[in-house]
Short mmCIF file of C-alpha atoms in Angstrom, two decimals:
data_model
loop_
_atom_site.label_atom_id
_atom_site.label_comp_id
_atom_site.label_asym_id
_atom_site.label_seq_id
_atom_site.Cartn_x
_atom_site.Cartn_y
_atom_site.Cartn_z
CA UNK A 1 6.42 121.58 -190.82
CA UNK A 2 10.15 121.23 -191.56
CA UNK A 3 11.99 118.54 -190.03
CA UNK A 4 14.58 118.74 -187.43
CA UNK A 5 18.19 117.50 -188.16
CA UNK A 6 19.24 115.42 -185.56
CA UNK A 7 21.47 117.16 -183.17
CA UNK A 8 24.63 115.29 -182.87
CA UNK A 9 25.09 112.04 -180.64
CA UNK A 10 26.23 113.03 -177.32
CA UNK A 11 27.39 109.52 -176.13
CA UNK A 12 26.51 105.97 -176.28
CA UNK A 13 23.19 104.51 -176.37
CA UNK A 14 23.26 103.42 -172.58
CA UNK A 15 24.32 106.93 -171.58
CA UNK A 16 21.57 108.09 -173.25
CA UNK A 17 19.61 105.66 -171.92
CA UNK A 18 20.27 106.29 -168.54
CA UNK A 19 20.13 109.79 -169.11
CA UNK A 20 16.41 109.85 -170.16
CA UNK A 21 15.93 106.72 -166.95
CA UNK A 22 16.06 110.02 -164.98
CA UNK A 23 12.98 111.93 -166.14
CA UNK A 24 11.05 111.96 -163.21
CA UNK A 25 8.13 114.08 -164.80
CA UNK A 26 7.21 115.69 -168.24
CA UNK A 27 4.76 117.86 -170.11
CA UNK A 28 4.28 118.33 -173.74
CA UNK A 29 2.24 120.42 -176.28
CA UNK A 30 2.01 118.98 -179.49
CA UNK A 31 -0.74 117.46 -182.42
CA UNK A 32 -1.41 114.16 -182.89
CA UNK A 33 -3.40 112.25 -185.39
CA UNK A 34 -5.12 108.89 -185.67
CA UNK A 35 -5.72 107.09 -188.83
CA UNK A 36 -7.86 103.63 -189.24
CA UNK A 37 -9.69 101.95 -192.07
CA UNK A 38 -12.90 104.33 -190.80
CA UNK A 39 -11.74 107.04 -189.03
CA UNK A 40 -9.19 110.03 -189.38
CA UNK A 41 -8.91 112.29 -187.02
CA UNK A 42 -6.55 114.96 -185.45
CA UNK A 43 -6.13 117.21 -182.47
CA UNK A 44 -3.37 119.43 -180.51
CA UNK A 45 -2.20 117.25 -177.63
CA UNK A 46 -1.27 118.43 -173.91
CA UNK A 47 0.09 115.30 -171.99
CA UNK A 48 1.50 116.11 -168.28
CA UNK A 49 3.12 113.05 -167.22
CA UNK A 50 4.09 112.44 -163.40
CA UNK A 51 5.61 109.13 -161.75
CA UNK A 52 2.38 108.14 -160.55
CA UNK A 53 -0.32 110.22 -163.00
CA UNK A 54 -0.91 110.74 -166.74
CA UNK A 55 -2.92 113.70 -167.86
CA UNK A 56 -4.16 113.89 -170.93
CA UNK A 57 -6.02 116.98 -173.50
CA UNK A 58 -6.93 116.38 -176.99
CA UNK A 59 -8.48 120.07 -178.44
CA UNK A 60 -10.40 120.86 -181.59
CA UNK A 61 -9.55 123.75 -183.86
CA UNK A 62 -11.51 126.42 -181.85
CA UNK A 63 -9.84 125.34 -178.45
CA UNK A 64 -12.49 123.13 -177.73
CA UNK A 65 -12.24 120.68 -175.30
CA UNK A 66 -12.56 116.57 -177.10
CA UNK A 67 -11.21 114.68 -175.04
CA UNK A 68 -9.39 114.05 -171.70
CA UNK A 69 -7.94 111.41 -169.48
CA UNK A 70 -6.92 111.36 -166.08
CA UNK A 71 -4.92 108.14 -165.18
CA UNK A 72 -4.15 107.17 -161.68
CA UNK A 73 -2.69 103.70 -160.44
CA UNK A 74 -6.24 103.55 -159.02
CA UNK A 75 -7.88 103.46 -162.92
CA UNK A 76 -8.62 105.99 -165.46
CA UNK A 77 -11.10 108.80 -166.14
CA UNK A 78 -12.27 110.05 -169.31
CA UNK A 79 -14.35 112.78 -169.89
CA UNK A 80 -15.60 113.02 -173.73
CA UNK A 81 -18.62 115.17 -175.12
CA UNK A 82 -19.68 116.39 -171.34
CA UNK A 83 -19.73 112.63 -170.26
CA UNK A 84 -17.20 110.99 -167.61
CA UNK A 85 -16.34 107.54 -168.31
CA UNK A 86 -14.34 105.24 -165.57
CA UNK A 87 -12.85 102.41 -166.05
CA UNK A 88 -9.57 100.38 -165.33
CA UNK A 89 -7.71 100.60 -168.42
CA UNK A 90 -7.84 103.95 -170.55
CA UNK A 91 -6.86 102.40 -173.95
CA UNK A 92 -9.56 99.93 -173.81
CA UNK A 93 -12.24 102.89 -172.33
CA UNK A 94 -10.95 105.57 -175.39
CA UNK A 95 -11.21 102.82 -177.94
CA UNK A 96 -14.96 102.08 -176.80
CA UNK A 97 -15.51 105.55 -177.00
CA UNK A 98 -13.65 106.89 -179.71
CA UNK A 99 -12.42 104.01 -182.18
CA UNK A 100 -9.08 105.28 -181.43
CA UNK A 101 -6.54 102.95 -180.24
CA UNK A 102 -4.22 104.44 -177.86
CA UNK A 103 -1.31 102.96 -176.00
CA UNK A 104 -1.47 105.45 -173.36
CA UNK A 105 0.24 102.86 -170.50
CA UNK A 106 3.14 102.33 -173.33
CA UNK A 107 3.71 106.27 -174.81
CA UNK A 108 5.18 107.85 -172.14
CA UNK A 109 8.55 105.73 -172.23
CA UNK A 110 8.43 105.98 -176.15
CA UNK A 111 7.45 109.93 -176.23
CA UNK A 112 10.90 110.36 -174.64
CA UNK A 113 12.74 107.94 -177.07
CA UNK A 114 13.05 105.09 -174.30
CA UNK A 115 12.27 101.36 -176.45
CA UNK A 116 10.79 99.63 -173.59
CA UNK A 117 10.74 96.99 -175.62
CA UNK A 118 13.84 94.48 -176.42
CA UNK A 119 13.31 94.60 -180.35
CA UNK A 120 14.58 97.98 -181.05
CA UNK A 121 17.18 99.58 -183.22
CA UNK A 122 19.27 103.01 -183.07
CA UNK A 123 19.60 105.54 -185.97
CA UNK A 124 22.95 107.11 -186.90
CA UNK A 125 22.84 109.73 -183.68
CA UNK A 126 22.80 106.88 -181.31
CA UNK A 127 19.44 107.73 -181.06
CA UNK A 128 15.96 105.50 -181.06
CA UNK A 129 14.92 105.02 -184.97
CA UNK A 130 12.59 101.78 -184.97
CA UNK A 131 10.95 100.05 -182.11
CA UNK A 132 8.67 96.82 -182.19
CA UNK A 133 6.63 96.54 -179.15
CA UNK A 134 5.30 93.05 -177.75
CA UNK A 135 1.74 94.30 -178.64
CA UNK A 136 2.04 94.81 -182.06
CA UNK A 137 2.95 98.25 -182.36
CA UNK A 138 5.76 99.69 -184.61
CA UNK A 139 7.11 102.62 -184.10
CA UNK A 140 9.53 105.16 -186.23
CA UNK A 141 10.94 108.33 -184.62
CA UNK A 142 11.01 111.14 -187.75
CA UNK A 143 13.09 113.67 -185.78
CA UNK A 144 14.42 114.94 -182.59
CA UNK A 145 15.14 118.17 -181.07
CA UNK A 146 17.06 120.06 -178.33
CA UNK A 147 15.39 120.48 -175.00
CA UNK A 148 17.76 121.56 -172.31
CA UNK A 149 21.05 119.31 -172.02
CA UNK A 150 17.92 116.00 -173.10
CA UNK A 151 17.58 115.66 -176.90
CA UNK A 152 13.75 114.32 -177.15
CA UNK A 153 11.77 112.96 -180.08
CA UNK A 154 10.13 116.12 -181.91
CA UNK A 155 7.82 113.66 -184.53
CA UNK A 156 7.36 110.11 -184.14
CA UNK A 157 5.02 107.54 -186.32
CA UNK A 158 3.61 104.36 -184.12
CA UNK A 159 1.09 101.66 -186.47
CA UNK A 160 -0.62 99.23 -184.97
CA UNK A 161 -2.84 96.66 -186.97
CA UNK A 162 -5.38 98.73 -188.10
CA UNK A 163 -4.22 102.12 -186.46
CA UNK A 164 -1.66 104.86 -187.79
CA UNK A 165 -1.00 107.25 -185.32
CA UNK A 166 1.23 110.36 -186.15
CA UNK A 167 2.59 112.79 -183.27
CA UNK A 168 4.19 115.77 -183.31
CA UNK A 169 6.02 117.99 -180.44
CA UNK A 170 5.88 121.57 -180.68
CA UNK A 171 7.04 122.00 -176.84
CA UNK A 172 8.80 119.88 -174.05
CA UNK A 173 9.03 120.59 -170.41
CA UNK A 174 11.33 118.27 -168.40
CA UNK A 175 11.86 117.77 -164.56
CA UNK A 176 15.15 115.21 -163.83
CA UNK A 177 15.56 113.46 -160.93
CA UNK A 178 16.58 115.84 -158.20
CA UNK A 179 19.71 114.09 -157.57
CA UNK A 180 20.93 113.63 -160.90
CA UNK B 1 -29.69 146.07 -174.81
CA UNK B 2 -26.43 144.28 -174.99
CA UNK B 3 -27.83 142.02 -178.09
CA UNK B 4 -28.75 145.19 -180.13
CA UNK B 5 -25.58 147.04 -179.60
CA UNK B 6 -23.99 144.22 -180.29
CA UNK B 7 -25.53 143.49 -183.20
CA UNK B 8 -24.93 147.06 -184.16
CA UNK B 9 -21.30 146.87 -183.44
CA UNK B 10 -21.07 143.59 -186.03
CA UNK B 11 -23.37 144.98 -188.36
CA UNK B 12 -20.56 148.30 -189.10
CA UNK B 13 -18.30 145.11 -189.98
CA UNK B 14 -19.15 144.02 -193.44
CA UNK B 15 -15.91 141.98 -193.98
CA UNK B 16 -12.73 142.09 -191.82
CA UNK B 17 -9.76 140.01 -191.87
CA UNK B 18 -7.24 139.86 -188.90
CA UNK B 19 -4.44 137.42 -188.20
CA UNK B 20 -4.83 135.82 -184.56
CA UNK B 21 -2.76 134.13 -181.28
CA UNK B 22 -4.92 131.83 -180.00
CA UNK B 23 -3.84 130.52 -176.15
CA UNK B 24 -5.74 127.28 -174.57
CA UNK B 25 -6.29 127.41 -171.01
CA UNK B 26 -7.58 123.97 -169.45
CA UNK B 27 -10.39 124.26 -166.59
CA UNK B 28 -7.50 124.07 -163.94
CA UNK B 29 -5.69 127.03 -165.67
CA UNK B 30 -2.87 125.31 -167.39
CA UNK B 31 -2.01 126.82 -171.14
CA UNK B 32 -2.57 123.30 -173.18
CA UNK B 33 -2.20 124.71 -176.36
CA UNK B 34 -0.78 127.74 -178.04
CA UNK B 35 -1.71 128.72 -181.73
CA UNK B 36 -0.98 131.54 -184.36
CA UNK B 37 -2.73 132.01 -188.17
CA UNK B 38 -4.67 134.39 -189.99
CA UNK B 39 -8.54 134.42 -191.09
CA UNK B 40 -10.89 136.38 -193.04
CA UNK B 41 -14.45 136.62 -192.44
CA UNK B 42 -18.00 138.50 -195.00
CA UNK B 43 -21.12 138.31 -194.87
CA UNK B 44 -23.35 136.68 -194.74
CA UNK B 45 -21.44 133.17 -193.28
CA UNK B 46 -18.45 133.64 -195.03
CA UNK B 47 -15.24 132.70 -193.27
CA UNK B 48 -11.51 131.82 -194.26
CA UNK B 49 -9.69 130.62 -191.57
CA UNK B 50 -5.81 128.97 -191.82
CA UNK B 51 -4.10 127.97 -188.79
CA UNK B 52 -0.49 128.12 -189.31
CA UNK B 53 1.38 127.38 -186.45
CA UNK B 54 1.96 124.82 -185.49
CA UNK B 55 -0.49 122.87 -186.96
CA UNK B 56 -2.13 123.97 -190.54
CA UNK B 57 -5.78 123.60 -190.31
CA UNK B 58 -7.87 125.58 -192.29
CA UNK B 59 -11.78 125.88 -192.05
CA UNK B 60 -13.63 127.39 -194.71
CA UNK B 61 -17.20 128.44 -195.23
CA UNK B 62 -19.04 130.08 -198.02
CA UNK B 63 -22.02 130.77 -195.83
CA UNK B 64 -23.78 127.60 -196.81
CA UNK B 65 -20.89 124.81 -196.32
CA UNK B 66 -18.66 124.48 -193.93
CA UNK B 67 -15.19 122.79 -194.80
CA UNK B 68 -12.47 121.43 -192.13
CA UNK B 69 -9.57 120.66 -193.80
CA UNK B 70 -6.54 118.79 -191.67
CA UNK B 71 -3.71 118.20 -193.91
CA UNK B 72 -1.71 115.97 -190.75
CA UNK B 73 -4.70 113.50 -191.83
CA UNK B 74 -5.13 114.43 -195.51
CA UNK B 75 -8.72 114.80 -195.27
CA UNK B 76 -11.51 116.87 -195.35
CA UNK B 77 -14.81 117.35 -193.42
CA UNK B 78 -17.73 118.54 -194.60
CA UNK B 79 -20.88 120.34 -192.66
CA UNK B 80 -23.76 122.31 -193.58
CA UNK B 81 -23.41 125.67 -191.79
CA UNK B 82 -26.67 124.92 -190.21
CA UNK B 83 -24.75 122.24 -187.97
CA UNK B 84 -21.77 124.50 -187.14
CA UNK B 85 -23.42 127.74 -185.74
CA UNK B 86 -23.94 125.03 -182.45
CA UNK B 87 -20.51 124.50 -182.04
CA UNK B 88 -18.63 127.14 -184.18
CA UNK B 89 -20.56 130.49 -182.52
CA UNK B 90 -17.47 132.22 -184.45
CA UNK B 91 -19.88 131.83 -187.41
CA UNK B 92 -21.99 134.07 -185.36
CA UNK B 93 -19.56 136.78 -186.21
CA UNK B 94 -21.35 136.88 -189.70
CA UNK B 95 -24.91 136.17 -189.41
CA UNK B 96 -27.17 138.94 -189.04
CA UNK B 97 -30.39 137.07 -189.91
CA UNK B 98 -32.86 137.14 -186.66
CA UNK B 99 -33.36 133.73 -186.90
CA UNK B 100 -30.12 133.17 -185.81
CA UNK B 101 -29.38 135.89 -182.82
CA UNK B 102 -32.98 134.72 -181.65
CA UNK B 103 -31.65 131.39 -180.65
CA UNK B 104 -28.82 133.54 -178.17
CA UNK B 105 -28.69 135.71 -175.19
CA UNK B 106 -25.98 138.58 -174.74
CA UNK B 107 -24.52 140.02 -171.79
CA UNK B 108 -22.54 142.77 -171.49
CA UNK B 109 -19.66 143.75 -168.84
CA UNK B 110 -17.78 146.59 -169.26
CA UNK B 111 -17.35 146.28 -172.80
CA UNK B 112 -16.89 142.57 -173.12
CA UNK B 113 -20.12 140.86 -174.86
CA UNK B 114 -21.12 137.31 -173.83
CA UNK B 115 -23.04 135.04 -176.30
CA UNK B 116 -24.50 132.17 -175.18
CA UNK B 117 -26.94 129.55 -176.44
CA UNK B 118 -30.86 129.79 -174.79
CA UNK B 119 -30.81 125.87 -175.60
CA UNK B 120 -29.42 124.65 -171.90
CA UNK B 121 -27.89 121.77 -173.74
CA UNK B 122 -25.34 124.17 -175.80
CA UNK B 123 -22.91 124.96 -173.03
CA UNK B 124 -20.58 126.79 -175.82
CA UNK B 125 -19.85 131.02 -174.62
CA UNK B 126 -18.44 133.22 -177.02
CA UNK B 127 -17.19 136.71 -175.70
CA UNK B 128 -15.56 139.39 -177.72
CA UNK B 129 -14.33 142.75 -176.34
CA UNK B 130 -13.69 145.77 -179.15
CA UNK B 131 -11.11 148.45 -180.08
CA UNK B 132 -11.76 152.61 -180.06
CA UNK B 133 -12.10 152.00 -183.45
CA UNK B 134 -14.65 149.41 -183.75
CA UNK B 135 -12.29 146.46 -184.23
CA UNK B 136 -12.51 142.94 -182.63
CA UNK B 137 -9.88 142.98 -180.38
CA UNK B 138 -10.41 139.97 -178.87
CA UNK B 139 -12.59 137.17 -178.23
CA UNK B 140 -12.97 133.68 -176.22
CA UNK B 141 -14.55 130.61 -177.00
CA UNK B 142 -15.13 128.63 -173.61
CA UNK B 143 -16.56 125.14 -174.12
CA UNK B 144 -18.34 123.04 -172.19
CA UNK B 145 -15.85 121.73 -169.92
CA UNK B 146 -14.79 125.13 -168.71
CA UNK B 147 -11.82 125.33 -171.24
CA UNK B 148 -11.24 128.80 -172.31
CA UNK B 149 -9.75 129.32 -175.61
CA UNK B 150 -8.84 132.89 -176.11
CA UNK B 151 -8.26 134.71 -179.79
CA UNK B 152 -6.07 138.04 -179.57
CA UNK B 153 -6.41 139.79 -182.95
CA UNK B 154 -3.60 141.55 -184.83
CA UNK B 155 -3.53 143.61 -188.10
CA UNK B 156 -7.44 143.85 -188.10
CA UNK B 157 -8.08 145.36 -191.46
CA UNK B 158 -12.01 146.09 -192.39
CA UNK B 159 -10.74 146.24 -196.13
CA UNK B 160 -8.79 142.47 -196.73
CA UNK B 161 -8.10 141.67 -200.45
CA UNK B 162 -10.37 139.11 -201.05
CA UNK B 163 -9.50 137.12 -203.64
CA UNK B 164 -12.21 134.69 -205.51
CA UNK B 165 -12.48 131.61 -204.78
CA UNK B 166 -11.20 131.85 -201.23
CA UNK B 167 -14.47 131.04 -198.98
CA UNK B 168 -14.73 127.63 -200.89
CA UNK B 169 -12.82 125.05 -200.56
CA UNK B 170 -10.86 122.95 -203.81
CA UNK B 171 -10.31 119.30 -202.20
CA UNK B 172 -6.95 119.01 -202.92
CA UNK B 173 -5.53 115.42 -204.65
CA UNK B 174 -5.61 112.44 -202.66
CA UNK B 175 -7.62 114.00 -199.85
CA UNK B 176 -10.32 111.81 -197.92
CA UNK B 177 -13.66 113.46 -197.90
CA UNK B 178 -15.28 113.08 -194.48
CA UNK B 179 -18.83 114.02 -195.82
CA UNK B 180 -21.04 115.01 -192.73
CA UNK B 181 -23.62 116.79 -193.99
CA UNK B 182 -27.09 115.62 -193.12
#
């Protein structure tokens, strides 16, 4: 699919910054991909994200249903082939299951283009380019689009040691904080 | 009965392409995923199908081989038709043999068929409502989970130009073969 210019900067980095601090909740539709040594494998995404929950839908060609995860401060529940799995910490549980590693406790800041991380660097639009996590995980935004007066990440590359994962955004929803 | 009617309804398609939305619905109602492509289907397990938007799957069959080809991984999977029909009842659409519509029940509510597995542990229904004119209008896949995935078909044409070649699948360079087949 054709990549999206960067729309131009709108201020500095901590505007922007600030500006995306005050996403209270998100949704997006999108596809994302996971590559290892053994497995390759990809799947339309739906990710609701709320202050205190993470929803999460990975779908296979014919709409059916892969994977999900429901994570709660209380701990995380994952439902793959007709079986519920519960555990404390989703990555570990969809790695067990699935071979896939997935920061899910780490993607919602970087979905939205915050670093979260102190090692990160800006691309010409003032924008988040490269970010290297504490946890070995490198990350390179491709492209960002319009959504609303926010300009989010629209395809974004994140490698780990032995995992490539590739998303893409085909639809944002954002709700600010109401007294922004 | 609703499996013979239905039967005969599919039987007076031989071939038929269409191009298709496709809208996700999760259990709790929410639209997860929205889709558009085209696809082109013959008997007898013949199927060309190319999502292209937003992503640009494609899953081809030439009745005996199933390929699922996902260029955002640059590879391809490979099945033996034998293991789709479980989970692809799509493939349904083109199988007349009695081996195969044995292994399902149909209902029928005013006009919409059902298909679903007699094997308990297949949880996959497959509806599909038709046009005056006998043409799939529409159909729904709804898994296991209670996720409804629902196809609305446009530009159904009973007489698609079928070129050779296009219900087999050339891997193309560089492509990882995922070979499943057992």
């Amino acid at each position: 699919c054709a990549m999206h210019p960067t729309p131009p900067a709108q201020g500095s980095w901590q505007q922007v910054n600030q500006q995306l601090k005050h996403i209270q909740s998100w949704q997006m539709n999108g596809q994302i991909a996971f590559i290892t040594p053994k497995i390759r494998r990809r799947a339309d995404l739906f990710w609701q994200h709320r202050k205190t929950s993470d929803q999460l839908i990975l779908t296979g060609p014919f709409g059916q249903q892969l994977l999900t995860a429901m994570i709660t401060p209380q701990g995380a529940t994952i439902v793959a082939d007709g079986k519920t799995y519960r555990g404390p910490d989703s990555s570990q549980l969809i790695y067990q299951l699935t071979g896939w590693q997935l920061p899910i406790n780490r993607l919602p800041a970087w979905l939205i283009g915050l670093p979260n991380s102190a090692d990160y660097q800006l691309n010409a639009q003032n924008r988040l380019g490269k970010v290297t996590s504490n946890d070995g995980w490198i990350l390179s935004y491709q492209g960002y689009m319009q959504v609303g007066n926010y300009v989010l990440p629209q395809k974004l590359n994140a490698t780990s040691a032995n995992t490539r994962l590739k998303l893409i955004i085909d639809n944002w929803k954002v709700t600010s904080d109401p007294h922004d | 009965n609703p499996a013979s009617d239905l039967r005969h309804k599919l039987e007076k398609i031989s071939h038929f392409g269409a191009d298709f939305s496709q809208t996700v619905i999760s259990p709790e109602g929410k639209v997860i995923h929205r889709g558009k492509g085209h696809f082109v289907i013959a008997k007898p397990g013949k199927l060309h199908w190319q999502e292209t938007h937003p992503g640009h799957d494609e899953i081809i069959s030439d009745g005996k081989t199933i390929w699922y080809y996902s260029p955002m991984v640059e590879q391809v999977t490979i099945y033996n038709t034998s293991q789709a029909i479980v989970h692809t009842p799509f493939i349904l659409l083109t199988d007349q043999r009695e081996k195969t519509w044995k292994q399902y029940q149909v209902k029928q509510h005013d006009g919409v068929y059902t298909v679903s597995s007699k094997d308990p542990s297949q949880l996959v229904t497959f509806s599909l409502s038709f046009g005056k004119t006998g043409n799939i209008r529409e159909f729904t896949v709804v898994d296991g989970q209670g996720q409804h995935s629902e196809f609305k078909l446009t530009h159904f044409n009973l007489h698609p130009d079928i070129q050779p070649g296009i219900f087999s699948f050339k891997v193309p360079k560089g492509t990882q073969i995922d070979d499943q087949r057992q």
